[in-house]
Each structure stands twice: as C-alpha cells, then as structure tokens.
C-alpha cells in the first residue's frame, strides 16, 4: 500500500453533471498529480499541483480543474461530464516535483 | 502523438520462463524511465526505474535494459511466476529541471504466467 487514498472508489454520473474526486497524499509529500486511465490504455497526465499551485497541465480541456489544499490533499473537478470521461482517475503523490510518484487505487468514474 | 510505444500488447509465458517487454521513446529530453505493475482494480505500483547514465539495472528478478542511442528500454522478468500476472506499463519523464514533471506512459502489456 502506498499511503495515497482516493475517494470515492466508484462513481456513476449522468452526462452534463459535475463531479469532484478526492485524493489524500502520502505523508510528507507536497506534490500531487492526476491521471486519467481509459479502459485498456496507459494513464494520461491531467495536471500536477505543487504546494497548492498548478505546476503543469496535460492536453485536457478547462472543464477539468483541480485544487490542492494546505495539507497537500487534492481535488479533481470535472464539469459538463461527457461519456468519454468514463475512466479510472488516478492520483499520484510524490515527495516533491521530480521524485518517484506513488499512485492511489483510483476512482472508477462511469458517465451514462 | 504517442511518445512511448510499448510492445507486445499481451504476453503469455510459462512459469519459470523469461518475460520481456519492450518500449521505445521519441523525446530525447526524457531522462527517467520507470516501469509500473498494475493489478485489476488497483493503481499502478512502481516496480523499477532507470536513468540514462546506466545501461542496466537489476532488482531481484526484474531487470531494465536501456539503450540510449536506440531510444529503447526493456523489462525482463526472470523466473516468471503466476503472481507476476498483471499489466505492465513503461513510462518516461523529463526529470531534470524539476518543473512540469509528468509521466508519459505506454499503452501497457498484459502478462499472463501459466502455472
């Protein structure tokens, strides 16, 4: 176990709705990254937060947004859900920006 | 644009055999190459990683071979066991500079080790 916890583990939403996913980083880690893993694919980088500031973003539209809190936990928000947003959303924490990333178990989001 | 290409897509090996998974990358700025193991319903777990200053790294039954000139790296699993059955992902990132650190993953290899 990595010490990175995500909630909820599973979620079903309707197209057009909004969703918030949560991640509690491993103790001592100040960096959190979010990845989207579609079925049968490798994870794709969404964005990274370092000390509460966004520190890089992948090719995802602005309806994907995030936050990092003073305790370094993080949220991923997705607005106007589309069917293609159905995926496993992974949170990874690291001691700092350029060190090993440890993944949580993920949140399985299904958009119907 | 897929910057990390992984093969094969699936692999079946007998217990005790050697599993070999290959990856090729395009971005010469990449300088950190980890391998992750993922079981169904779980997040990826870091298995072993290499940086381009060495050509090989071994940890137990797992070995990474790295060829900088060919921009290729591979994972070898010696004495493969049924418990190794999982999906394996190679990844790459630009580690130096400390900014915008992100992992670019291959598409994964589903390894099945038959008893």
GROMACS .gro file of N, CA and C in nm, chain A residues 20-91:
model
  216
   20UNK      N    1  -1.664   1.568  -0.834
   20UNK     CA    2  -1.543   1.601  -0.758
   20UNK      C    3  -1.482   1.473  -0.704
   21UNK      N    4  -1.357   1.452  -0.734
   21UNK     CA    5  -1.283   1.337  -0.684
   21UNK      C    6  -1.178   1.387  -0.586
   22UNK      N    7  -1.150   1.306  -0.485
   22UNK     CA    8  -1.060   1.350  -0.380
   22UNK      C    9  -0.941   1.257  -0.362
   23UNK      N   10  -0.831   1.316  -0.318
   23UNK     CA   11  -0.708   1.241  -0.301
   23UNK      C   12  -0.635   1.290  -0.176
   24UNK      N   13  -0.596   1.195  -0.095
   24UNK     CA   14  -0.515   1.227   0.022
   24UNK      C   15  -0.374   1.175  -0.004
   25UNK      N   16  -0.279   1.265  -0.008
   25UNK     CA   17  -0.144   1.226  -0.046
   25UNK      C   18  -0.072   1.156   0.068
   26UNK      N   19   0.036   1.090   0.032
   26UNK     CA   20   0.117   1.020   0.132
   26UNK      C   21   0.183   1.122   0.223
   27UNK      N   22   0.197   1.084   0.350
   27UNK     CA   23   0.255   1.174   0.448
   27UNK      C   24   0.392   1.224   0.403
   28UNK      N   25   0.411   1.357   0.412
   28UNK     CA   26   0.541   1.415   0.375
   28UNK      C   27   0.552   1.454   0.229
   29UNK      N   28   0.451   1.420   0.149
   29UNK     CA   29   0.454   1.452   0.007
   29UNK      C   30   0.383   1.584  -0.019
   30UNK      N   31   0.448   1.673  -0.099
   30UNK     CA   32   0.387   1.803  -0.126
   30UNK      C   33   0.339   1.818  -0.270
   31UNK      N   34   0.350   1.711  -0.348
   31UNK     CA   35   0.314   1.718  -0.489
   31UNK      C   36   0.211   1.610  -0.522
   32UNK      N   37   0.108   1.652  -0.592
   32UNK     CA   38   0.003   1.559  -0.633
   32UNK      C   39  -0.020   1.574  -0.783
   33UNK      N   40  -0.025   1.461  -0.852
   33UNK     CA   41  -0.056   1.460  -0.995
   33UNK      C   42  -0.180   1.377  -1.018
   34UNK      N   43  -0.257   1.415  -1.117
   34UNK     CA   44  -0.378   1.342  -1.155
   34UNK      C   45  -0.362   1.284  -1.295
   35UNK      N   46  -0.409   1.161  -1.310
   35UNK     CA   47  -0.402   1.093  -1.438
   35UNK      C   48  -0.539   1.032  -1.470
   36UNK      N   49  -0.570   1.025  -1.599
   36UNK     CA   50  -0.690   0.957  -1.647
   36UNK      C   51  -0.647   0.830  -1.719
   37UNK      N   52  -0.706   0.717  -1.681
   37UNK     CA   53  -0.674   0.591  -1.746
   37UNK      C   54  -0.800   0.532  -1.807
   38UNK      N   55  -0.811   0.542  -1.939
   38UNK     CA   56  -0.922   0.481  -2.010
   38UNK      C   57  -0.901   0.329  -2.014
   39UNK      N   58  -1.007   0.258  -2.034
   39UNK     CA   59  -1.000   0.111  -2.035
   39UNK      C   60  -0.901   0.062  -2.140
   40UNK      N   61  -0.807  -0.021  -2.097
   40UNK     CA   62  -0.710  -0.078  -2.191
   40UNK      C   63  -0.600   0.017  -2.234
   41UNK      N   64  -0.588   0.131  -2.168
   41UNK     CA   65  -0.487   0.230  -2.205
   41UNK      C   66  -0.396   0.261  -2.087
   42UNK      N   67  -0.286   0.326  -2.116
   42UNK     CA   68  -0.200   0.374  -2.009
   42UNK      C   69  -0.254   0.504  -1.951
   43UNK      N   70  -0.216   0.537  -1.830
   43UNK     CA   71  -0.262   0.663  -1.769
   43UNK      C   72  -0.213   0.783  -1.851
   44UNK      N   73  -0.297   0.886  -1.855
   44UNK     CA   74  -0.262   1.010  -1.923
   44UNK      C   75  -0.262   1.125  -1.822
   45UNK      N   76  -0.158   1.205  -1.826
   45UNK     CA   77  -0.139   1.315  -1.732
   45UNK      C   78  -0.244   1.423  -1.752
   46UNK      N   79  -0.311   1.458  -1.642
   46UNK     CA   80  -0.409   1.567  -1.647
   46UNK      C   81  -0.343   1.696  -1.600
   47UNK      N   82  -0.298   1.699  -1.475
   47UNK     CA   83  -0.224   1.813  -1.421
   47UNK      C   84  -0.154   1.773  -1.292
   48UNK      N   85  -0.067   1.864  -1.248
   48UNK     CA   86   0.010   1.843  -1.126
   48UNK      C   87  -0.004   1.967  -1.037
   49UNK      N   88  -0.009   1.944  -0.907
   49UNK     CA   89  -0.010   2.052  -0.810
   49UNK      C   90   0.109   2.038  -0.717
   50UNK      N   91   0.176   2.151  -0.698
   50UNK     CA   92   0.293   2.156  -0.610
   50UNK      C   93   0.272   2.271  -0.514
   51UNK      N   94   0.266   2.240  -0.386
   51UNK     CA   95   0.246   2.342  -0.282
   51UNK      C   96   0.131   2.436  -0.319
   52UNK      N   97   0.019   2.378  -0.355
   52UNK     CA   98  -0.109   2.445  -0.378
   52UNK      C   99  -0.118   2.522  -0.511
   53UNK      N  100  -0.013   2.513  -0.593
   53UNK     CA  101  -0.015   2.581  -0.722
   53UNK      C  102  -0.011   2.478  -0.835
   54UNK      N  103  -0.084   2.504  -0.945
   54UNK     CA  104  -0.077   2.414  -1.060
   54UNK      C  105   0.064   2.424  -1.120
   55UNK      N  106   0.124   2.308  -1.145
   55UNK     CA  107   0.261   2.300  -1.192
   55UNK      C  108   0.269   2.216  -1.319
   56UNK      N  109   0.188   2.247  -1.414
   56UNK     CA  110   0.190   2.172  -1.539
   56UNK      C  111   0.057   2.107  -1.567
   57UNK      N  112   0.020   2.103  -1.693
   57UNK     CA  113  -0.110   2.052  -1.734
   57UNK      C  114  -0.095   1.975  -1.865
   58UNK      N  115  -0.168   1.865  -1.876
   58UNK     CA  116  -0.169   1.788  -1.999
   58UNK      C  117  -0.276   1.840  -2.095
   59UNK      N  118  -0.304   1.763  -2.199
   59UNK     CA  119  -0.399   1.805  -2.302
   59UNK      C  120  -0.543   1.774  -2.262
   60UNK      N  121  -0.588   1.840  -2.161
   60UNK     CA  122  -0.726   1.825  -2.115
   60UNK      C  123  -0.794   1.960  -2.116
   61UNK      N  124  -0.924   1.963  -2.149
   61UNK     CA  125  -0.995   2.091  -2.158
   61UNK      C  126  -1.012   2.156  -2.021
   62UNK      N  127  -1.045   2.286  -2.021
   62UNK     CA  128  -1.057   2.361  -1.895
   62UNK      C  129  -1.166   2.309  -1.802
   63UNK      N  130  -1.258   2.227  -1.853
   63UNK     CA  131  -1.360   2.175  -1.762
   63UNK      C  132  -1.301   2.074  -1.661
   64UNK      N  133  -1.176   2.037  -1.683
   64UNK     CA  134  -1.101   1.960  -1.584
   64UNK      C  135  -1.023   2.061  -1.500
   65UNK      N  136  -1.054   2.069  -1.373
   65UNK     CA  137  -0.983   2.163  -1.288
   65UNK      C  138  -0.948   2.095  -1.156
   66UNK      N  139  -0.859   2.160  -1.082
   66UNK     CA  140  -0.817   2.097  -0.958
   66UNK      C  141  -0.785   2.197  -0.850
   67UNK      N  142  -0.759   2.141  -0.734
   67UNK     CA  143  -0.719   2.220  -0.618
   67UNK      C  144  -0.623   2.138  -0.536
   68UNK      N  145  -0.533   2.207  -0.468
   68UNK     CA  146  -0.454   2.139  -0.365
   68UNK      C  147  -0.467   2.222  -0.238
   69UNK      N  148  -0.485   2.156  -0.128
   69UNK     CA  149  -0.510   2.223  -0.001
   69UNK      C  150  -0.381   2.233   0.081
   70UNK      N  151  -0.383   2.317   0.187
   70UNK     CA  152  -0.261   2.334   0.268
   70UNK      C  153  -0.206   2.204   0.324
   71UNK      N  154  -0.290   2.104   0.345
   71UNK     CA  155  -0.239   1.974   0.393
   71UNK      C  156  -0.194   1.885   0.277
   72UNK      N  157  -0.192   1.942   0.157
   72UNK     CA  158  -0.147   1.878   0.033
   72UNK      C  159  -0.243   1.774  -0.022
   73UNK      N  160  -0.360   1.758   0.038
   73UNK     CA  161  -0.462   1.676  -0.027
   73UNK      C  162  -0.512   1.752  -0.150
   74UNK      N  163  -0.585   1.683  -0.235
   74UNK     CA  164  -0.619   1.745  -0.362
   74UNK      C  165  -0.757   1.702  -0.409
   75UNK      N  166  -0.816   1.783  -0.494
   75UNK     CA  167  -0.942   1.753  -0.560
   75UNK      C  168  -0.927   1.766  -0.710
   76UNK      N  169  -0.999   1.680  -0.781
   76UNK     CA  170  -1.013   1.692  -0.926
   76UNK      C  171  -1.160   1.717  -0.953
   77UNK      N  172  -1.190   1.824  -1.024
   77UNK     CA  173  -1.327   1.857  -1.060
   77UNK      C  174  -1.345   1.847  -1.210
   78UNK      N  175  -1.452   1.785  -1.251
   78UNK     CA  176  -1.484   1.776  -1.393
   78UNK      C  177  -1.625   1.828  -1.412
   79UNK      N  178  -1.639   1.931  -1.494
   79UNK     CA  179  -1.770   1.988  -1.524
   79UNK      C  180  -1.822   1.934  -1.656
   80UNK      N  181  -1.953   1.947  -1.674
   80UNK     CA  182  -2.017   1.910  -1.802
   80UNK      C  183  -1.969   1.775  -1.850
   81UNK      N  184  -1.988   1.673  -1.769
   81UNK     CA  185  -1.938   1.539  -1.798
   81UNK      C  186  -1.983   1.488  -1.934
   82UNK      N  187  -1.889   1.424  -2.001
   82UNK     CA  188  -1.918   1.360  -2.129
   82UNK      C  189  -1.898   1.209  -2.114
   83UNK      N  190  -1.958   1.134  -2.206
   83UNK     CA  191  -1.947   0.988  -2.198
   83UNK      C  192  -1.801   0.943  -2.200
   84UNK      N  193  -1.718   1.014  -2.278
   84UNK     CA  194  -1.575   0.979  -2.290
   84UNK      C  195  -1.495   1.006  -2.163
   85UNK      N  196  -1.556   1.071  -2.067
   85UNK     CA  197  -1.487   1.094  -1.940
   85UNK      C  198  -1.489   0.969  -1.853
   86UNK      N  199  -1.563   0.869  -1.894
   86UNK     CA  200  -1.565   0.743  -1.819
   86UNK      C  201  -1.425   0.683  -1.820
   87UNK      N  202  -1.368   0.661  -1.702
   87UNK     CA  203  -1.230   0.616  -1.692
   87UNK      C  204  -1.196   0.592  -1.545
   88UNK      N  205  -1.076   0.540  -1.524
   88UNK     CA  206  -1.019   0.531  -1.390
   88UNK      C  207  -0.935   0.657  -1.368
   89UNK      N  208  -0.965   0.731  -1.264
   89UNK     CA  209  -0.890   0.852  -1.235
   89UNK      C  210  -0.792   0.823  -1.122
   90UNK      N  211  -0.665   0.846  -1.150
   90UNK     CA  212  -0.559   0.811  -1.058
   90UNK      C  213  -0.493   0.936  -1.002
   91UNK      N  214  -0.467   0.931  -0.876
   91UNK     CA  215  -0.393   1.036  -0.809
   91UNK      C  216  -0.256   0.979  -0.772
   0.00000   0.00000   0.00000
